[in-house]
Coordinates of C-alpha atoms in Angstrom, one line a residue:
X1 CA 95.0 126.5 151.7
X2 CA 92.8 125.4 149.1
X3 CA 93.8 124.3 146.1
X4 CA 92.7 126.4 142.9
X5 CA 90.1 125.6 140.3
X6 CA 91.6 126.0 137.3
X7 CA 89.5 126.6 133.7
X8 CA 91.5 128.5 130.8
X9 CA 90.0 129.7 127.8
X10 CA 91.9 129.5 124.4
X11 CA 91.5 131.5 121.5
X12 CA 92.4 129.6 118.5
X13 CA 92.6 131.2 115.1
X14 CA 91.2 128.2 112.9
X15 CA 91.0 130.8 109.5
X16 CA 92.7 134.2 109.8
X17 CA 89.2 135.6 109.7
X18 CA 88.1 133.1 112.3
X19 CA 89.0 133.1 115.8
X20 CA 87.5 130.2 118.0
X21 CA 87.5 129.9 121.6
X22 CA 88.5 126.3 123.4
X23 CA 87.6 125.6 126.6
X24 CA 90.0 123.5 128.8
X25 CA 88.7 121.3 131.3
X26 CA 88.5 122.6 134.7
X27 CA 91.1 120.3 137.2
X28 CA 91.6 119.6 141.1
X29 CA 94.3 118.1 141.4
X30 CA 93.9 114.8 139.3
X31 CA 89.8 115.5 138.8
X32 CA 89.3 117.2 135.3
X33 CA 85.6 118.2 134.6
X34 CA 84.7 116.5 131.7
X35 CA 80.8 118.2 132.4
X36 CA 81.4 120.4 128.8
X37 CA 82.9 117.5 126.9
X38 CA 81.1 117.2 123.6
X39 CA 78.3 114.6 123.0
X40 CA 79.6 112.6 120.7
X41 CA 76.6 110.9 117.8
X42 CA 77.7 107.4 119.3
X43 CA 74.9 105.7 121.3
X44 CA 75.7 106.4 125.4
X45 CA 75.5 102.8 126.5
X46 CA 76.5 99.6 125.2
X47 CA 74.3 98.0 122.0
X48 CA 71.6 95.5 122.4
X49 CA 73.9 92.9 121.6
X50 CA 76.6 93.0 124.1
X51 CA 75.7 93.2 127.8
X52 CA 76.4 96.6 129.6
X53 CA 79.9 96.9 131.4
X54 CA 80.2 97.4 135.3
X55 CA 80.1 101.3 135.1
X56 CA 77.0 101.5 132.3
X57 CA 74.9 99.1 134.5
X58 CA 75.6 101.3 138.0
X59 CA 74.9 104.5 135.9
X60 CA 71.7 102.9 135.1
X61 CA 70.6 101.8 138.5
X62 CA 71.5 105.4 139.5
X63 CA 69.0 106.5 137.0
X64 CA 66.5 104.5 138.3
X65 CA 64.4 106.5 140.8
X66 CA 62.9 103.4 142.5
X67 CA 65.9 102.6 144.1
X68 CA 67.1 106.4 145.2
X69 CA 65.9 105.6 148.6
X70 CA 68.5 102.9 148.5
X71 CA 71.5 104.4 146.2
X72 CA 71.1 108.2 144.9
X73 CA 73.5 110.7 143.2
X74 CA 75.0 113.2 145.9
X75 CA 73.0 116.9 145.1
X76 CA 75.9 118.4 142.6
X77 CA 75.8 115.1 140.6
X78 CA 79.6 114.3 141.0
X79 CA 79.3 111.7 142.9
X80 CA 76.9 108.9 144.7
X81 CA 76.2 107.7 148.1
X82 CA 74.9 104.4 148.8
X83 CA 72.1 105.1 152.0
X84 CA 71.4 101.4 152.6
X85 CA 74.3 99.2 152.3
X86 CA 72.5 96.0 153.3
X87 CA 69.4 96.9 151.1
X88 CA 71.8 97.5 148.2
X89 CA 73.9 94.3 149.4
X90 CA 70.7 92.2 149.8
X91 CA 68.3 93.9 146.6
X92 CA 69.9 95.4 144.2
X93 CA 73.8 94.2 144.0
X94 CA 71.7 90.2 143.0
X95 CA 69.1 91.8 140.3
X96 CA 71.9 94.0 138.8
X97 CA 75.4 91.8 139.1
X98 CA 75.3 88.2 140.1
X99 CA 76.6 88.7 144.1
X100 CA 75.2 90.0 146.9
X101 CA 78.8 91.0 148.9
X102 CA 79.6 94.7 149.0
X103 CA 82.9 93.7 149.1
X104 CA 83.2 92.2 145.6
X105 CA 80.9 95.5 144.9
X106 CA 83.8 97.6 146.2
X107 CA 86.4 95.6 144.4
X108 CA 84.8 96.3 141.0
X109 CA 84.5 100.5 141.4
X110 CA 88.5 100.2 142.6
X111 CA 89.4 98.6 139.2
X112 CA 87.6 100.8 137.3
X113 CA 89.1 103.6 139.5
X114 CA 86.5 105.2 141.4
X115 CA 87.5 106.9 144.9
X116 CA 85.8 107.1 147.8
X117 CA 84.9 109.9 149.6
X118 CA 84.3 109.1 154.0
X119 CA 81.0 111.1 154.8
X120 CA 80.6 109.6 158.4
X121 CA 81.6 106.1 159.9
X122 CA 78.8 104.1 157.8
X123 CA 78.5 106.4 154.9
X124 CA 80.8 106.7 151.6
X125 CA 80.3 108.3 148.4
X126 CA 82.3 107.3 145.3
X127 CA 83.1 110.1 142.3
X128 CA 84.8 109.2 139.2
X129 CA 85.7 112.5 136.5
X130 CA 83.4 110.6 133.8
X131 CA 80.8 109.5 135.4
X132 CA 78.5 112.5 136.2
X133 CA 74.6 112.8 136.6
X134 CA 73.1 113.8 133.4
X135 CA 75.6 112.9 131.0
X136 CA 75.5 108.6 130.4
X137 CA 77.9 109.4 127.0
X138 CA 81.0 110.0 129.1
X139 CA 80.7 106.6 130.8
X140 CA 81.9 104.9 128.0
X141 CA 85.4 106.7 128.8
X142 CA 85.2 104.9 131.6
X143 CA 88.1 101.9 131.5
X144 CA 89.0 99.2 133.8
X145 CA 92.2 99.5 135.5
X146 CA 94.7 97.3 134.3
X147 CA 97.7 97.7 136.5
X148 CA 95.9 98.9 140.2
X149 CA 97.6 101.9 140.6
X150 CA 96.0 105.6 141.1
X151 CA 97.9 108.5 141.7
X152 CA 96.7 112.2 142.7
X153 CA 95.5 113.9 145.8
X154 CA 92.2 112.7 146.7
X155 CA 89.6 115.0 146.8
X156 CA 86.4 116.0 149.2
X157 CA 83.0 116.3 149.0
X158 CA 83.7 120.1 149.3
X159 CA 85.7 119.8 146.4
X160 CA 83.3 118.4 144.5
X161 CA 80.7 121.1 145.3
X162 CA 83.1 123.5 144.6
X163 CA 83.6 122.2 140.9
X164 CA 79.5 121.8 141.0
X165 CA 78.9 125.2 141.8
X166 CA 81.0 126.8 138.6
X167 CA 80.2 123.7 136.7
X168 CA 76.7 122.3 137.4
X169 CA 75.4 119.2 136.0
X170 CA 72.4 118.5 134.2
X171 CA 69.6 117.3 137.0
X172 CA 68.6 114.3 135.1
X173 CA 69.0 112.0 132.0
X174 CA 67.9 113.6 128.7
X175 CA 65.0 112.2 127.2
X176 CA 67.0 110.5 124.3
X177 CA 70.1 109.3 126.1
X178 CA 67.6 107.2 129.0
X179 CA 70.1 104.5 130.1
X180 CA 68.6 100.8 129.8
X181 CA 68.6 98.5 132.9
X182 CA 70.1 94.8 131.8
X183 CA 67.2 92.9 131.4
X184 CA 65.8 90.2 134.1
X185 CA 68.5 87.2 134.4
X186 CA 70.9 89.3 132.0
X187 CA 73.5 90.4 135.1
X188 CA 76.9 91.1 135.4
X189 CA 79.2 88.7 136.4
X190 CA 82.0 89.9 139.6
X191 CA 83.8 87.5 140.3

């Protein structure tokens, strides 16, 4: 059996002449869908004067159509698929974060708790509840993992297109919240 989607609406009386309706994330298991969380006035990414964080910088590169032959966002926007590991390995992973092994790569989306979703043998795609296509400002609730532990059932790609299909994502980046690629030299360090 399936486990249910769950989405409650509560009504609130804020004034006794005012009633206002809250909307509760809808869960799987341990995936909440943060895809109606407010936008909050703070800028999405990080400010010119630090360097963007491991999950900022991949959101960024997910944004960056050149490369969506090489690493796209899966069709509901919950989660991406890298199609070229040893492009990605070889290309991008040395422009955007100072290694080139997919292992260190792999390391850094299991600390900041990302899971990983088998589509076939040489296929994966990786889903975290904050990071959705669309919508950079919930990225910064992204956090590393400090002690290595995640708990839950893990979830499927059907899953995901389950929670898609009552909860779509915005196709694209708006306009205003265009994520910006670290700058030439300016990469992340791994290791």
């Amino acid at each position: 059996a399936r486990p249910a989607i769950a989405r409650r609406r509560v009504k609130q009386r804020v004034n006794p002449s005012e009633e206002e309706t809250q909307i509760i994330p809808l869960s799987l298991g341990h995936y909440i869908d943060h895809s109606l969380d407010p936008l909050i006035d703070d800028p999405p990414f990080a400010p010119l004067q630090r360097m963007a964080n491991f999950p900022e910088t991949l959101f960024a590169i997910l944004c960056n159509e050149s490369l969506s032959d090489i690493i796209t966002w899966r069709p509901h926007g919950r989660s991406f698929t890298i199609l070229d590991r040893s492009v990605f390995a070889r290309s991008v992973l040395p422009t955007y974060y100072r290694t080139s092994r997919m292992g260190s790569f792999s390391k850094q989306l299991n600390g900041y708790s990302f899971n990983k979703i088998k589509l076939d043998v040489n296929q994966y795609t990786y889903y975290h509840p904050f990071f959705l296509r669309g919508l950079p400002h919930l990225v910064k609730n992204i956090k590393r993992n400090v002690s290595g532990t995640k708990g839950g059932k893990q979830i499927t790609e059907a899953d995901l297109e389950r929670i898609s299909a009552e909860a779509p994502v915005p196709d694209r980046v708006s306009e205003t919240s265009e994520p910006m690629l670290p700058s030439k030299g300016s990469t992340i360090n791994m290791r």
